[in-house]
Amino acid sequence: HIQYERVGADVTMKCGSMDWDAAVTWTANGTDIDESHLNGSYLILKNVDLSQSGQYSCYEGSSWHLKYQTYLRVGTPPKEPVLMCRSNNYPKGFYCSWHLPTPTYIPNTFNISVIHGTKDMVCEKDAVPKNRCHIRYLQLFSTVKYKVTLTVTNALGKNFTTLTFDEFAIVKPDPPESVVAKPVPNNPRRLEVSWQNPSSWPDPESFPLKFFLRYRPLILDQWQHVELSDGTSHTITDAYAGKEYIIQVAAKDNDIGTWSDWSVAVHATPWTEEPKHLTTEAQITETTSASTSSFMAPPTTKICDKGAMVGSGAMAVCWTAGLVVAAYSVLFI
Amino acid sequence: GDSWGIFTFLCAALCNLPALPALNCSEELGAGQSIQQTYDLTRYLEHQLRTLAGTYLNYLGPPFNEPDFNPPRLARAERVPSATVDLDLWRGLTDNARLAANYRAYSRLLCYLRVLDGQVGTAELRHRLAHFCASLQGLVLSIGGVMSSLGYPLPAGPAGPSAPPGAPAAPNDFLKKMDDFWLLKELQTWLWRSAKDFNRLKKKVPPAVVTLRLEARGF
């Protein structure tokens, strides 16, 4: 037997069919409850909180027979649920996922209904993740909106929310996959970036995606952007030599919907010449003046010049010098 | 975001329109390029329609201009050609059928829009509608051009600016406004569908096809 009560409620438990004036002992999770909580044989719990959830048992005074047992679950009625619908596999269909903004601490059931014009559609629940269902489009290019209603019910109440949308409004692909950024040999200012269509997008031939690339050196906050209407690769040609870059790509259907989230970030540093052993100042000056790029760090920060992928410790040292360089570089963009 | 690109395409597309009829296709303009231009035109029209629809729906007044207005489809609205199509059917359309569906739809939509143009109240709306009708006419011609260059016959369409056949006048003002609302909706949906139709055609029709067909026709 389970009993559900709201947080803050006053709960009265009767000891089964025992009379009010019978002598009983109540326990909560095996621990005796003090007589001050009793009104005769009734157990009174005032202003219950979550910690008072548990098993309550009532025993007859002398014989210690179990007369009544209940499991008290303290919780709240559901608040308005949060519902989101999205088509990441257009034109196959769409999925909806939902959650409660605050926990209720007791079991909830969700019921979802999808209406398209006059037709009721079935949203098939996914096993994983929970709280998600998907629908297959039977028709494309519909003028009639879809109306999705999610109702959440538990022992203490119910609530619901509704979403109404056009077929094309919820199209949002998954981010591009397998983003790879590589330096280009003998090109100290280039980075070659390539990626793949998200695997969830079923038909890139008829429903091509366009892409948005953003990149910045780790030491700067401002991103640079490139929009690409086709192709799944791009060469950055204005990278600062020797600086580690962070790069991300997003995708969107060519004509409808919204941009995907950004892909996983990749890091890369443009190709630099093999560093020679810098034992004298003269050699350092030779190395830096040989490079044609005007954005290399001045000789005093020789630690920064070494190698492509420097560890975070060295990057910290580079910081001040890098900022100075960056400040001047930004002026020259 | 896309506005400037679309305007550039418009200029390119509209400037090249006179060259689209089949006879001139033996020049560099292959069917592939015409399809690209038709695609660009649909994108431009979609952009133009957004402004036009906003203005027109405000003119109709509430509830038509409310963003979540979602009325049931009345039987009388079915006469406006619908872009809605079964997914597998759409995939399986032949190039000819795909182009013909677009051609027929826009020809009829153009007729309806022209009727609208004659009835509208404000000067601003008349101006916008007239501009849109001109662009839409360009789209119909463009599609016709693609069909001719591929050797497909043009579907027999409605003759001219006369009222579309079998169109009963709306019995009251509200139903008339509903008709207008659905007309704009269907237009919007068609433009968005055409982008997908022409994407598919782009991939399937290589420019070389044009030369072969022209040779077969004795040019």
XYZ file of C-alpha atoms in Angstrom:
552
model
C 0.000 0.000 0.000
C 1.417 3.352 -1.048
C 0.206 6.711 0.105
C 1.085 9.917 -1.730
C 0.972 13.267 0.016
C 1.978 16.787 -0.896
C 4.934 18.527 0.650
C 3.607 20.727 3.451
C 0.404 18.789 3.935
C -0.850 17.445 7.273
C -1.155 13.665 7.200
C -3.311 11.546 9.452
C -2.733 7.804 9.437
C -5.226 5.417 10.957
C -4.096 2.124 12.328
C -6.259 0.023 10.043
C -9.494 -0.934 11.768
C -8.257 -0.305 15.294
C -10.379 1.943 17.491
C -9.267 5.470 18.151
C -8.522 4.695 21.781
C -6.592 1.470 21.153
C -3.040 1.237 22.390
C -0.676 1.096 19.408
C 2.893 1.737 18.518
C 3.880 3.389 15.240
C 7.229 3.003 13.604
C 8.803 4.890 10.760
C 11.291 2.742 8.825
C 11.589 0.491 11.846
C 12.192 3.274 14.363
C 9.585 3.887 17.055
C 7.712 7.123 16.751
C 7.341 9.270 19.829
C 3.869 9.393 21.410
C 3.680 13.166 20.958
C 2.844 12.538 17.296
C -0.122 10.397 18.201
C -3.719 11.396 18.629
C -5.120 8.258 20.199
C -4.148 5.551 17.760
C -3.885 7.951 14.862
C -0.518 9.124 13.689
C -0.404 12.842 12.920
C 2.336 14.211 10.741
C 2.146 17.938 10.299
C 3.665 19.867 7.412
C 5.363 16.823 5.917
C 8.641 17.161 4.075
C 10.525 14.875 1.726
C 12.610 13.324 4.500
C 9.467 11.856 6.018
C 8.931 9.509 3.113
C 9.235 5.903 4.146
C 7.529 2.879 5.543
C 5.078 3.472 8.392
C 3.850 0.533 10.458
C 1.349 0.280 13.243
C 1.563 -2.464 15.866
C -1.005 -3.407 18.474
C 0.238 -2.375 21.894
C 0.815 -5.604 23.767
C 0.714 -8.361 21.164
C 2.929 -6.497 18.748
C 0.804 -7.689 15.870
C 1.218 -5.700 12.689
C -2.116 -4.029 12.115
C -1.379 -1.629 9.338
C 1.463 -0.740 7.040
C 1.827 1.898 4.376
C 4.545 3.419 2.328
C 4.409 7.193 2.487
C 5.745 9.054 -0.526
C 5.921 12.809 -0.120
C 6.021 14.782 -3.347
C 4.509 17.593 -5.371
C 2.016 17.789 -8.193
C 3.737 18.319 -11.558
C 4.616 21.794 -12.767
C 4.102 22.657 -16.416
C 6.390 20.324 -18.363
C 8.997 21.520 -20.838
C 8.412 20.173 -24.359
C 10.646 20.412 -27.388
C 10.063 19.061 -30.900
C 12.655 18.921 -33.583
C 13.296 17.394 -36.978
C 16.938 16.365 -37.244
C 16.186 13.768 -39.906
C 14.082 15.750 -42.376
C 12.129 14.637 -44.360
C 11.704 11.382 -42.441
C 9.900 12.869 -39.454
C 10.498 14.525 -36.132
C 10.917 13.739 -32.457
C 9.670 15.378 -29.313
C 11.357 15.260 -25.963
C 10.256 16.555 -22.616
C 11.139 16.916 -18.990
C 9.826 18.444 -15.798
C 11.371 21.707 -14.706
C 11.433 20.586 -11.060
C 11.282 17.034 -9.684
C 8.080 15.768 -8.100
C 9.807 12.989 -6.118
C 7.004 10.610 -6.987
C 6.314 8.594 -10.156
C 4.879 10.518 -13.143
C 3.267 9.307 -16.323
C 3.525 11.230 -19.573
C 0.999 11.155 -22.326
C 1.697 12.762 -25.649
C -0.769 13.471 -28.427
C -0.053 14.780 -31.909
C -2.771 16.266 -34.080
C -2.238 17.229 -37.682
C -5.291 19.078 -38.945
C -8.043 16.618 -38.198
C -5.797 13.579 -38.024
C -4.517 12.033 -34.831
C -0.988 10.770 -35.176
C 0.857 8.288 -33.015
C 4.166 9.389 -31.539
C 6.118 6.216 -30.881
C 7.933 6.273 -27.599
C 11.664 5.671 -27.689
C 13.184 3.153 -25.323
C 16.306 5.277 -25.053
C 16.420 8.052 -24.158
C 13.338 8.086 -22.004
C 10.896 10.942 -22.340
C 11.182 10.999 -26.064
C 9.007 9.870 -28.939
C 9.242 10.046 -32.702
C 6.839 10.442 -35.606
C 7.203 9.637 -39.267
C 5.922 12.105 -41.793
C 3.279 10.661 -44.073
C 3.059 13.820 -46.116
C 5.565 16.477 -46.986
C 5.102 20.196 -47.515
C 2.048 20.445 -45.359
C 0.225 23.758 -44.906
C -1.467 22.543 -41.778
C 0.328 22.903 -38.464
C 1.135 20.108 -36.065
C -0.209 20.393 -32.556
C 1.589 18.425 -29.854
C 0.118 18.199 -26.368
C 2.037 16.679 -23.484
C 0.160 15.800 -20.310
C 1.970 14.776 -17.165
C 0.057 13.096 -14.369
C 0.956 11.839 -10.922
C -0.949 10.900 -7.785
C -1.093 14.510 -6.660
C -2.172 16.309 -9.824
C -1.643 16.902 -13.494
C -0.376 19.532 -15.852
C 0.158 19.948 -19.561
C 1.752 22.017 -22.294
C 1.130 22.428 -26.020
C 3.338 23.168 -28.994
C 2.003 24.219 -32.389
C 4.347 24.431 -35.351
C 4.747 24.215 -39.100
C 6.617 21.290 -40.622
C 9.501 23.439 -41.787
C 9.884 25.448 -38.586
C 11.318 22.649 -36.467
C 13.986 21.452 -38.892
C 17.344 21.528 -37.088
C 20.066 19.083 -38.114
C 22.528 17.491 -35.732
C 25.998 19.066 -35.775
C 28.465 17.949 -38.462
C 30.523 14.906 -37.590
C 34.153 13.884 -37.787
C 35.469 17.433 -37.920
C 39.178 17.296 -38.686
C 41.584 20.220 -38.882
C 45.095 19.763 -40.186
C 48.012 22.045 -40.875
C 49.058 22.416 -44.505
C 52.733 21.599 -45.059
C 54.862 24.598 -46.003
C 51.970 26.982 -45.390
C 52.340 28.702 -42.046
C 48.993 30.521 -42.331
C 46.724 27.735 -43.519
C 44.571 25.137 -41.866
C 42.614 22.548 -43.771
C 39.265 21.727 -42.196
C 37.001 18.877 -43.285
C 33.854 17.320 -41.858
C 30.959 15.063 -42.670
C 27.199 15.458 -42.872
C 25.542 14.382 -39.626
C 24.684 10.704 -39.936
C 21.105 11.367 -38.803
C 20.407 13.458 -41.936
C 18.948 10.845 -44.280
C 18.999 12.475 -47.718
C 21.691 15.129 -48.265
C 21.298 14.724 -52.034
C 17.756 16.061 -52.195
C 17.978 18.063 -49.001
C 21.463 19.528 -49.072
C 22.982 21.138 -46.021
C 24.910 24.343 -45.842
C 27.587 24.947 -43.242
C 28.921 27.621 -40.954
C 32.522 27.454 -39.826
C 33.934 29.457 -36.950
C 37.518 29.632 -35.814
C 39.749 31.662 -33.542
C 43.188 31.347 -32.006
C 42.924 30.213 -28.396
C 44.421 33.477 -27.231
C 41.665 35.635 -28.737
C 37.990 35.789 -27.849
C 36.645 36.922 -31.190
C 35.542 34.287 -33.698
C 35.889 34.502 -37.422
C 33.048 33.076 -39.499
C 32.686 31.542 -42.906
C 29.418 30.391 -44.438
C 29.703 27.608 -47.004
C 26.832 26.738 -49.288
C 28.236 23.392 -50.339
C 31.153 21.087 -49.854
C 32.362 19.571 -46.635
C 35.785 21.129 -46.456
C 37.373 24.534 -46.268
C 40.875 25.942 -46.068
C 41.509 28.754 -43.636
C 44.094 31.020 -45.194
C 44.478 33.765 -42.615
C 45.571 31.894 -39.533
C 48.193 33.486 -37.316
C 51.380 31.528 -37.688
C 52.265 29.266 -34.846
C 49.071 29.875 -32.889
C 46.801 27.084 -31.764
C 43.304 27.382 -33.172
C 39.932 26.177 -32.040
C 37.500 25.345 -34.858
C 33.820 24.404 -34.959
C 31.260 23.744 -37.674
C 27.460 23.978 -37.719
C 24.943 22.783 -40.316
C 21.563 23.910 -41.604
C 19.174 22.763 -44.285
C 19.829 24.936 -47.312
C 16.374 26.476 -47.297
C 14.445 25.867 -44.090
C 14.758 25.568 -40.344
C 17.532 26.635 -38.007
C 21.240 26.070 -37.515
C 22.454 23.013 -35.677
C 24.415 23.278 -32.457
C 28.152 23.711 -32.910
C 30.148 20.574 -33.555
C 32.713 19.235 -31.122
C 35.627 21.689 -31.180
C 38.876 20.645 -32.807
C 42.244 22.178 -32.205
C 45.026 22.660 -34.693
C 48.081 24.787 -35.198
C 49.335 25.836 -38.633
C 52.544 24.306 -39.923
C 55.717 25.931 -38.691
C 59.314 25.368 -39.725
C 61.281 22.885 -37.640
C 62.702 24.893 -34.722
C 66.523 24.918 -34.638
C 68.377 24.805 -31.326
C 68.356 28.369 -30.040
C 71.587 28.748 -28.080
C 72.628 32.262 -29.053
C 70.729 35.490 -29.571
C 72.161 35.754 -33.090
C 70.599 32.466 -34.106
C 67.231 33.511 -32.658
C 67.237 36.733 -34.668
C 68.125 34.690 -37.784
C 65.168 32.342 -37.277
C 62.586 35.037 -36.725
C 63.715 37.340 -39.525
C 63.795 34.372 -41.971
C 60.062 33.905 -41.524
C 58.005 36.128 -43.836
C 55.053 36.316 -41.486
C 54.823 39.586 -39.623
C 52.876 38.039 -36.788
C 55.530 35.980 -35.119
C 56.404 36.748 -31.526
C 59.452 38.924 -30.841
C 62.707 37.089 -29.872
C 62.340 37.607 -26.141
C 59.480 35.088 -26.108
C 61.456 32.309 -27.748
C 59.576 29.666 -25.754
C 56.472 30.504 -27.794
C 58.249 29.975 -31.119
C 59.079 26.370 -30.397
C 56.990 23.635 -31.890
C 53.368 23.359 -32.982
C 51.427 21.834 -30.102
C 52.782 23.377 -26.965
C 51.545 22.307 -23.586
C 49.397 24.528 -21.427
C 52.326 25.500 -19.239
C 54.186 27.055 -22.099
C 50.978 28.654 -23.334
C 50.651 30.405 -19.998
C 54.095 31.878 -20.490
C 53.119 32.904 -23.988
C 50.077 34.689 -22.697
C 51.417 38.186 -22.108
C 53.556 38.185 -25.226
C 50.738 36.658 -27.221
C 48.334 39.381 -26.093
C 50.750 42.081 -27.166
C 51.197 40.410 -30.545
C 47.457 39.864 -30.881
C 46.704 43.480 -30.066
C 49.023 44.663 -32.830
C 47.780 41.965 -35.208
C 44.154 42.915 -34.744
C 45.057 46.446 -35.810
C 46.415 45.087 -39.052
C 43.420 42.869 -40.009
C 21.421 37.116 -43.785
C 20.445 35.633 -47.159
C 18.894 38.875 -48.389
C 21.804 40.272 -50.379
C 22.636 36.962 -51.954
C 19.044 36.555 -53.013
C 18.880 40.036 -54.511
C 22.038 39.355 -56.506
C 20.549 36.152 -57.788
C 17.377 37.940 -58.734
C 19.275 40.349 -60.956
C 21.169 37.491 -62.565
C 18.040 35.408 -62.959
C 15.735 38.131 -64.298
C 18.369 39.426 -66.670
C 18.796 35.957 -68.137
C 15.096 35.187 -68.391
C 14.615 36.335 -71.989
C 17.348 33.907 -73.004
C 15.613 30.884 -71.520
C 13.349 29.692 -74.382
C 14.627 26.472 -75.911
C 16.111 27.933 -79.074
C 18.785 29.857 -77.223
C 19.736 26.950 -75.004
C 22.362 25.764 -77.401
C 24.587 28.446 -75.908
C 26.327 28.059 -72.533
C 22.965 28.119 -70.722
C 22.437 24.435 -70.112
C 19.330 23.103 -68.401
C 21.457 22.742 -65.297
C 22.051 26.464 -65.144
C 18.386 27.313 -65.811
C 17.399 25.034 -62.961
C 19.826 26.876 -60.719
C 18.310 30.189 -61.751
C 14.777 28.911 -61.205
C 15.857 27.725 -57.782
C 17.282 31.149 -57.009
C 14.040 32.760 -58.160
C 11.982 30.647 -55.784
C 14.235 31.706 -52.921
C 13.840 35.344 -53.865
C 10.065 34.993 -54.118
C 9.947 33.272 -50.750
C 11.769 36.217 -49.269
C 9.450 38.682 -51.004
C 6.392 36.771 -49.886
C 7.342 37.080 -46.244
C 6.986 40.849 -46.418
C 3.916 40.730 -48.637
C 2.132 38.190 -46.441
C 2.874 40.195 -43.311
C 1.387 43.330 -44.827
C -1.592 41.527 -46.315
C -2.493 39.615 -43.159
C -2.363 42.842 -41.169
C -4.708 44.309 -43.746
C -7.085 41.367 -43.195
C -6.854 42.011 -39.495
C -7.250 39.588 -36.581
C -7.363 36.632 -36.288
C -5.601 36.245 -39.648
C -2.518 38.154 -38.567
C -2.082 36.248 -35.318
C 1.001 34.024 -35.391
C -0.685 30.944 -33.947
C -3.838 31.216 -36.049
C -4.430 27.630 -37.076
C -7.863 27.268 -38.678
C -9.231 23.988 -40.011
C -9.115 23.526 -43.748
C -12.567 24.146 -45.222
C -13.651 22.171 -48.235
C -13.920 25.276 -50.412
C -10.212 25.984 -49.914
C -9.239 22.822 -51.799
C -9.404 24.580 -55.148
C -6.105 26.302 -54.423
C -3.445 23.818 -55.608
C -1.773 22.162 -52.650
C 1.937 21.466 -52.379
C 1.287 18.723 -49.850
C 2.256 15.341 -51.222
C 2.898 11.826 -50.010
C 6.603 11.414 -49.228
C 7.265 8.364 -51.399
C 5.183 9.770 -54.217
C 7.198 12.977 -54.154
C 10.457 11.051 -54.228
C 9.299 8.977 -57.185
C 8.141 11.863 -59.387
C 9.712 11.916 -62.829
C 11.477 15.130 -63.812
C 8.628 15.924 -66.187
C 5.962 15.376 -63.538
C 7.918 17.364 -60.996
C 8.339 20.347 -63.282
C 4.742 20.128 -64.529
C 3.368 20.162 -60.991
C 5.318 23.326 -60.262
C 4.301 24.936 -63.546
C 0.609 24.203 -63.037
C 0.602 25.292 -59.428
C 2.241 28.657 -60.006
C 0.131 29.384 -63.084
C -3.012 28.914 -61.037
C -1.671 30.706 -57.989
C -0.775 33.622 -60.249
C -4.357 33.782 -61.499
C -5.725 33.862 -57.986
C -3.241 36.494 -56.942
C -4.196 38.681 -59.872
C -7.842 38.484 -58.828
C -6.744 39.560 -55.376
C -4.812 42.445 -56.842
C -7.983 43.850 -58.355
C -9.778 43.882 -55.045
C -7.268 45.112 -52.531
C -7.790 48.361 -50.650
C -4.563 50.208 -50.002
C -2.140 51.554 -52.588
C 0.830 50.050 -50.789
C -0.705 46.585 -50.980
C -1.587 46.970 -54.633
C 1.998 47.988 -55.348
C 3.443 45.050 -53.439
C 1.039 42.598 -55.024
C 1.770 43.889 -58.500
C 5.500 43.516 -57.894
C 5.042 40.026 -56.548
C 2.832 38.988 -59.460
C 5.496 40.189 -61.880
C 8.137 38.111 -60.115
C 5.808 35.117 -59.988
C 5.150 35.478 -63.707
C 8.916 35.363 -64.148
C 9.049 32.127 -62.193
C 6.357 30.528 -64.364
C 8.289 31.529 -67.468
C 11.493 30.220 -65.980
C 9.950 26.816 -65.228
C 8.461 26.767 -68.715
C 11.887 27.471 -70.110
C 13.440 24.574 -68.237
C 10.694 22.242 -69.468
C 11.111 23.330 -73.066
C 14.868 22.979 -72.928
C 14.429 19.419 -71.687
C 11.903 18.665 -74.400
C 8.890 18.386 -72.160
C 5.546 19.759 -73.339
C 4.132 22.621 -71.322
C 0.993 21.671 -69.390
C -2.174 23.344 -70.664
C -2.705 26.122 -68.189
C -5.348 28.713 -67.427
C -5.519 31.248 -70.236
C -5.026 34.714 -68.831
C -5.805 37.026 -66.002
C -9.471 36.002 -66.069
C -10.907 34.520 -62.918
C -9.988 30.852 -62.458
C -12.692 28.461 -63.699
C -15.063 26.927 -61.196
C -14.276 29.450 -58.447
C -17.450 30.246 -56.541
C -17.423 33.659 -54.909
C -17.198 33.566 -51.154
C -20.629 33.992 -49.564
C -19.393 36.415 -46.921
C -16.542 38.694 -46.005
C -15.006 36.361 -43.405
C -14.899 33.383 -45.760
C -13.382 35.598 -48.429
C -10.613 36.496 -45.996
C -10.132 32.819 -45.183
C -9.673 32.140 -48.896
C -7.005 34.839 -49.028
C -5.309 33.420 -45.933
C -5.092 29.929 -47.445
C -3.937 31.308 -50.782
C -0.961 32.941 -49.111
C -0.254 29.807 -47.081
C -0.293 27.577 -50.141
C 1.953 30.006 -51.976
C 4.434 29.973 -49.109
C 4.369 26.180 -48.982
C 4.827 25.857 -52.741
C 7.847 28.136 -52.725
C 9.420 26.129 -49.966
C 8.598 22.886 -51.790
C 9.961 24.189 -55.076
C 13.345 24.808 -53.469
C 13.424 21.091 -52.701
C 12.048 20.124 -56.119
C 14.730 22.113 -57.885
C 17.458 20.775 -55.610
C 16.483 17.317 -56.755
C 16.377 18.374 -60.381
C 19.778 20.046 -60.103
C 21.375 16.759 -59.137
C 19.570 14.712 -61.729
C 19.797 16.837 -64.854
C 23.330 17.252 -66.210
C 23.816 20.096 -68.752
C 24.875 17.557 -71.398
C 21.269 16.382 -71.656
C 20.298 19.657 -73.348
C 22.664 19.233 -76.303
C 21.486 15.666 -76.923
C 17.833 16.644 -76.965
C 18.446 19.603 -79.242
C 20.262 17.339 -81.670
C 17.372 14.895 -81.630
C 15.044 17.740 -82.537
C 17.151 18.586 -85.543
C 18.774 21.819 -84.341
